[in-house]
Amino acid sequence: YLLKPYTIMFGQTVAPPATYEGKLIKFGSCTKKYKGKDDYIPGCPPHPEDVLAFFATLLPSNKTYEYFVD
């Protein structure tokens, strides 16, 4: 349910969808060329801690969540 209003875009051969519901999340350096006010996570590939930190910003602010990365 957390990602319902989002469309995720990643990969070298991907292009933004013509239409999508909610916001677009662009993963990785290959998607940077598509400009817009969408969310972008840099890296090739994005570092796991950066991905987790981004998704933590989507969680309700009234709850505390912890995550661990090896």
PDB file of C-alpha atoms in Angstrom:
ATOM      1  CA  TYR A   1       0.000   0.000   0.000  1.00  0.00           C
ATOM      2  CA  LEU A   2       2.982   2.278   0.525  1.00  0.00           C
ATOM      3  CA  LEU A   3       3.808   2.576  -3.198  1.00  0.00           C
ATOM      4  CA  LYS A   4       0.272   2.802  -4.533  1.00  0.00           C
ATOM      5  CA  PRO A   5       0.497   6.447  -5.688  1.00  0.00           C
ATOM      6  CA  TYR A   6       3.931   5.923  -7.286  1.00  0.00           C
ATOM      7  CA  THR A   7       5.330   4.656 -10.583  1.00  0.00           C
ATOM      8  CA  ILE A   8       8.917   3.346 -10.465  1.00  0.00           C
ATOM      9  CA  MET A   9      11.289   3.819 -13.413  1.00  0.00           C
ATOM     10  CA  PHE A  10      14.745   2.200 -13.726  1.00  0.00           C
ATOM     11  CA  GLY A  11      17.142   0.769 -16.309  1.00  0.00           C
ATOM     12  CA  GLN A  12      19.083   1.809 -19.396  1.00  0.00           C
ATOM     13  CA  THR A  13      16.348   1.344 -21.988  1.00  0.00           C
ATOM     14  CA  VAL A  14      13.406   2.695 -20.062  1.00  0.00           C
ATOM     15  CA  ALA A  15      11.451   5.817 -20.966  1.00  0.00           C
ATOM     16  CA  PRO A  16       8.942   7.609 -18.789  1.00  0.00           C
ATOM     17  CA  PRO A  17       5.396   6.375 -19.278  1.00  0.00           C
ATOM     18  CA  ALA A  18       3.098   8.662 -21.250  1.00  0.00           C
ATOM     19  CA  THR A  19       0.668   8.689 -18.335  1.00  0.00           C
ATOM     20  CA  TYR A  20       0.974   7.514 -14.783  1.00  0.00           C
ATOM     21  CA  GLU A  21      -0.848   7.898 -11.506  1.00  0.00           C
ATOM     22  CA  GLY A  22       0.772   9.762  -8.640  1.00  0.00           C
ATOM     23  CA  LYS A  23       4.480  10.561  -8.651  1.00  0.00           C
ATOM     24  CA  LEU A  24       7.310   9.020 -10.634  1.00  0.00           C
ATOM     25  CA  ILE A  25      10.358   7.636  -8.796  1.00  0.00           C
ATOM     26  CA  LYS A  26      13.457   7.501 -11.001  1.00  0.00           C
ATOM     27  CA  PHE A  27      16.115   4.987  -9.882  1.00  0.00           C
ATOM     28  CA  GLY A  28      19.713   5.282 -11.040  1.00  0.00           C
ATOM     29  CA  SER A  29      21.908   7.397 -13.269  1.00  0.00           C
ATOM     30  CA  CYS A  30      20.260   6.174 -16.490  1.00  0.00           C
ATOM     31  CA  THR A  31      17.005   7.909 -15.558  1.00  0.00           C
ATOM     32  CA  LYS A  32      18.573  11.270 -14.667  1.00  0.00           C
ATOM     33  CA  LYS A  33      18.288  12.484 -18.269  1.00  0.00           C
ATOM     34  CA  TYR A  34      14.498  12.599 -17.928  1.00  0.00           C
ATOM     35  CA  LYS A  35      13.888  15.983 -16.376  1.00  0.00           C
ATOM     36  CA  GLY A  36      10.931  16.799 -14.225  1.00  0.00           C
ATOM     37  CA  LYS A  37       9.839  17.320 -10.662  1.00  0.00           C
ATOM     38  CA  ASP A  38       9.831  13.601 -10.029  1.00  0.00           C
ATOM     39  CA  ASP A  39      11.783  11.928  -7.246  1.00  0.00           C
ATOM     40  CA  TYR A  40      15.274  10.769  -8.227  1.00  0.00           C
ATOM     41  CA  ILE A  41      17.646   8.357  -6.466  1.00  0.00           C
ATOM     42  CA  PRO A  42      21.184   8.723  -7.913  1.00  0.00           C
ATOM     43  CA  GLY A  43      23.771   5.997  -8.441  1.00  0.00           C
ATOM     44  CA  CYS A  44      24.651   3.170 -10.784  1.00  0.00           C
ATOM     45  CA  PRO A  45      23.129   1.261  -9.182  1.00  0.00           C
ATOM     46  CA  PRO A  46      21.708   3.344  -6.350  1.00  0.00           C
ATOM     47  CA  HIS A  47      23.276   2.482  -2.994  1.00  0.00           C
ATOM     48  CA  PRO A  48      20.924   0.390  -0.805  1.00  0.00           C
ATOM     49  CA  GLU A  49      21.162   2.893   2.058  1.00  0.00           C
ATOM     50  CA  ASP A  50      20.080   5.706  -0.278  1.00  0.00           C
ATOM     51  CA  VAL A  51      17.097   3.658  -1.447  1.00  0.00           C
ATOM     52  CA  LEU A  52      16.081   2.846   2.136  1.00  0.00           C
ATOM     53  CA  ALA A  53      16.510   6.463   3.208  1.00  0.00           C
ATOM     54  CA  PHE A  54      14.302   7.609   0.331  1.00  0.00           C
ATOM     55  CA  PHE A  55      11.533   5.139   1.151  1.00  0.00           C
ATOM     56  CA  ALA A  56      11.760   6.100   4.829  1.00  0.00           C
ATOM     57  CA  THR A  57      10.683   9.608   3.783  1.00  0.00           C
ATOM     58  CA  LEU A  58       7.449   8.112   2.410  1.00  0.00           C
ATOM     59  CA  LEU A  59       6.472   6.508   5.713  1.00  0.00           C
ATOM     60  CA  PRO A  60       3.971   8.165   8.041  1.00  0.00           C
ATOM     61  CA  SER A  61       5.781  10.683  10.223  1.00  0.00           C
ATOM     62  CA  ASN A  62       3.945   9.658  13.379  1.00  0.00           C
ATOM     63  CA  LYS A  63       5.650   6.246  13.540  1.00  0.00           C
ATOM     64  CA  THR A  64       9.242   5.235  14.142  1.00  0.00           C
ATOM     65  CA  TYR A  65      10.836   2.751  11.749  1.00  0.00           C
ATOM     66  CA  GLU A  66      14.298   1.233  11.902  1.00  0.00           C
ATOM     67  CA  TYR A  67      16.214  -0.526   9.160  1.00  0.00           C
ATOM     68  CA  PHE A  68      19.531  -2.276   9.034  1.00  0.00           C
ATOM     69  CA  VAL A  69      21.939  -2.635   6.128  1.00  0.00           C
ATOM     70  CA  ASP A  70      24.810  -5.125   6.173  1.00  0.00           C
TER      71      ASP A  70
END
